[in-house]
Amino acid sequence: MGGRGLSLLLLVISALFAQIRASEPLFHETFDESFEGSWVVSGKEEYAGVWKHAKSDGHEDYGLLVSEPAKKYAIVKELDNPVTLKDGTVVLQFEVRLQNGLECGGAYLKYIRVQDTGLDTKEFDNGTPYTIMFGPDKCGSTNKVHFILKHKNPKTGEYVEHHLKSPPSVPYDKLSHVYTAILKPDNELRILIDGEEKSKANFLSSDDFEPALIPSKTIPDPDDKKPEDWDERAKIPDPEATKPDDWDEDAPMEIVDEEATKPEGWLDDEPDEIDDPEAAKPEDWDDEEDGEWEAPKIDNPKCEEAPGCGEWKKPMKQNPAYKGKWHAPMIDNPSYKGIWKPQEIPNPEYFELDKPDFDPIAAIGIEIWTMQDGILFDNILIADDEKVASSILEKTWKPKFDVEKEKQKAEQAAAGSSDGLSEFQKKVFDVLYKIADIPFLEPYKTKIIDVIEKGEKQPNITISIVASIVVVLVSALFRTLFGGKKAVAPVKPAAEVKKPSAPEADAAGSSGVTEEKEDEKDDMAAPRRRSRRET
């Protein structure tokens, strides 16, 4: 009886310890204390950005702060014990607050893999090998929460970057957000933002990662060459066709309408414009310095009621004899063999895989370049239980987020509804960013992103932005289905958009410069209406 009781007691104690362990994360950095002595700042000269231990705006909670704009930053924390990703569930989670927004820069983490020679933390840089890169990145046409896996090809021994094809967009605000990646033992990957699932994928699916983790079984033979007599032309000009005798290639498209007559009441002797009779020479006008003063021009009021003014000329009309340059009609090519492709051969890099061969995580690093300061990292977590990660999210992030959300609502209410993005508008812009990533819109992606970002700065033109992008979407789809030579017109919002200041223009790209140049061209093309000095 005593032996059984002891065994039962040991079993209970063992289960209790297992439960306690299961309720603890594998790693959790709260930054309640200074990071110095625990995290190591890279000693590389290029990483001049200064990290600070600072409070989140409006809270007593501390985090790791990016303190300067337009700098490179690198800092790393070596784990006490490497974390394996091969067995069971693994949760990667961290909190980021973009206190000054994010126009161009990254806010992601790198999970550094174990290295044979060990990790020299002072040498941490962009080339330090990692297993996973995860987190927000936004600049120009890029707006995504990265998930990149570096996986070793067992045939070649080389590491290959595999990018999640459909990552979620970065939230557009200055609130605290939690980014979570859940790696499941059945090869499933889930990406959450603020505890809400935004993307789901399978590590072994070629539809979810680019390039696919498992290479294709065959590849085009690099040594195969197209035969010289291979004809890929489906249609050819009819070699037996001849130009008709009455086909005049020199006939102009338009000719003078000889039957036209001058409208009755036409004022031949009246100019289209006259000097403004009410204009007066400015008192400070200096003829020697400014030249002879000329009154500005106005439309001739006599011409408003008349059919026209000035010298009358017969109008042009379409030439009925015009046919343009003659071309032989196209016929089916009897020698057509189709589009040539090299033959497929077995892929020497192909391998089969049941599960990804994840490298263990030996350290966590932040290596970024950003144009914005105020990026605050907090609550960096690795856990083997989703409930643990969710519980920490609720305890550490949720209270802060609720306070920030209420403050944001109050500020928007005080400033007026047109000065901020509503929840609906944020969702609209998230959808538009996804539309911009559609493959057949690639030629127009930069323009579309530029328009979206302008719309985010001016929420009152959201409907116009949506309409503009829908027009491009429909036009591009039409061109994809039916072809054509003319390019789709550049995307422009229907409402006038205020041009950004110089720093904003630099962050957004060259679109502002292009618009200014177009405005200058329009100004040069317009007729000069006055020659007096502007006052």
Coordinates of N, CA, C and O in Angstrom, one line a residue, residues 225-237 239 330-341:
K225 N 19.3 22.7 -77.5 CA 19.2 23.9 -78.4 C 18.1 23.8 -79.4 O 17.8 22.8 -79.9
K226 N 17.5 25.0 -79.7 CA 16.5 25.0 -80.7 C 17.1 24.8 -82.1 O 18.0 25.5 -82.5
P227 N 16.5 23.9 -82.9 CA 17.0 23.7 -84.2 C 16.8 24.9 -85.1 O 15.9 25.7 -84.9
E228 N 17.8 25.1 -86.0 CA 17.8 26.3 -86.8 C 16.6 26.5 -87.7 O 16.2 27.6 -88.0
D229 N 16.0 25.3 -88.1 CA 14.8 25.4 -89.0 C 13.5 25.4 -88.2 O 12.5 25.2 -88.8
W230 N 13.6 25.6 -86.9 CA 12.3 25.6 -86.1 C 11.6 26.9 -86.3 O 12.1 28.0 -86.0
D231 N 10.4 26.8 -86.8 CA 9.6 28.0 -87.1 C 8.5 28.2 -86.1 O 7.6 27.4 -85.9
E232 N 8.6 29.3 -85.3 CA 7.6 29.6 -84.2 C 6.5 30.6 -84.6 O 5.7 30.9 -83.8
R233 N 6.5 31.0 -85.9 CA 5.5 31.9 -86.4 C 4.2 31.2 -86.7 O 4.2 30.4 -87.7
A234 N 3.1 31.5 -86.0 CA 1.8 30.9 -86.3 C 1.2 31.4 -87.5 O 0.5 30.7 -88.3
K235 N 1.5 32.7 -87.8 CA 0.9 33.4 -89.0 C 2.1 34.0 -89.8 O 3.0 34.5 -89.2
I236 N 1.9 34.0 -91.1 CA 2.9 34.7 -92.0 C 2.2 35.5 -93.0 O 1.0 35.2 -93.4
P237 N 2.8 36.6 -93.6 CA 2.2 37.3 -94.7 C 2.0 36.4 -95.9 O 2.9 35.6 -96.2
P239 N 2.4 35.1 -99.2 CA 3.5 35.4 -100.2 C 2.9 35.6 -101.6 O 3.5 36.1 -102.5
M330 N -2.4 38.1 -93.5 CA -1.8 37.0 -92.8 C -2.5 35.7 -93.0 O -3.7 35.7 -93.1
I331 N -1.7 34.6 -93.2 CA -2.3 33.3 -93.4 C -1.6 32.3 -92.4 O -0.6 32.7 -91.8
D332 N -2.2 31.2 -92.2 CA -1.6 30.2 -91.4 C -0.2 29.7 -92.0 O -0.1 29.6 -93.2
N333 N 0.7 29.6 -91.1 CA 2.1 29.3 -91.5 C 2.2 27.7 -91.7 O 2.0 27.0 -90.7
P334 N 2.4 27.2 -92.9 CA 2.5 25.8 -93.1 C 3.7 25.2 -92.4 O 3.7 23.9 -92.2
S335 N 4.7 26.0 -92.1 CA 5.9 25.4 -91.4 C 5.9 25.6 -89.9 O 6.9 25.3 -89.2
Y336 N 4.7 26.1 -89.4 CA 4.7 26.4 -87.9 C 4.8 25.1 -87.1 O 4.1 24.1 -87.4
K337 N 5.7 25.1 -86.1 CA 5.9 23.9 -85.3 C 5.5 24.2 -83.8 O 5.7 23.3 -83.0
G338 N 5.1 25.4 -83.5 CA 4.8 25.7 -82.1 C 6.0 26.4 -81.5 O 7.0 26.5 -82.0
I339 N 5.7 26.9 -80.2 CA 6.8 27.5 -79.5 C 7.7 26.4 -79.0 O 7.3 25.5 -78.3
W340 N 9.0 26.6 -79.3 CA 10.0 25.6 -78.9 C 10.3 25.7 -77.4 O 10.4 26.7 -76.8
K341 N 10.5 24.5 -76.8 CA 10.9 24.4 -75.4 C 11.9 23.3 -75.3 O 11.8 22.3 -76.0

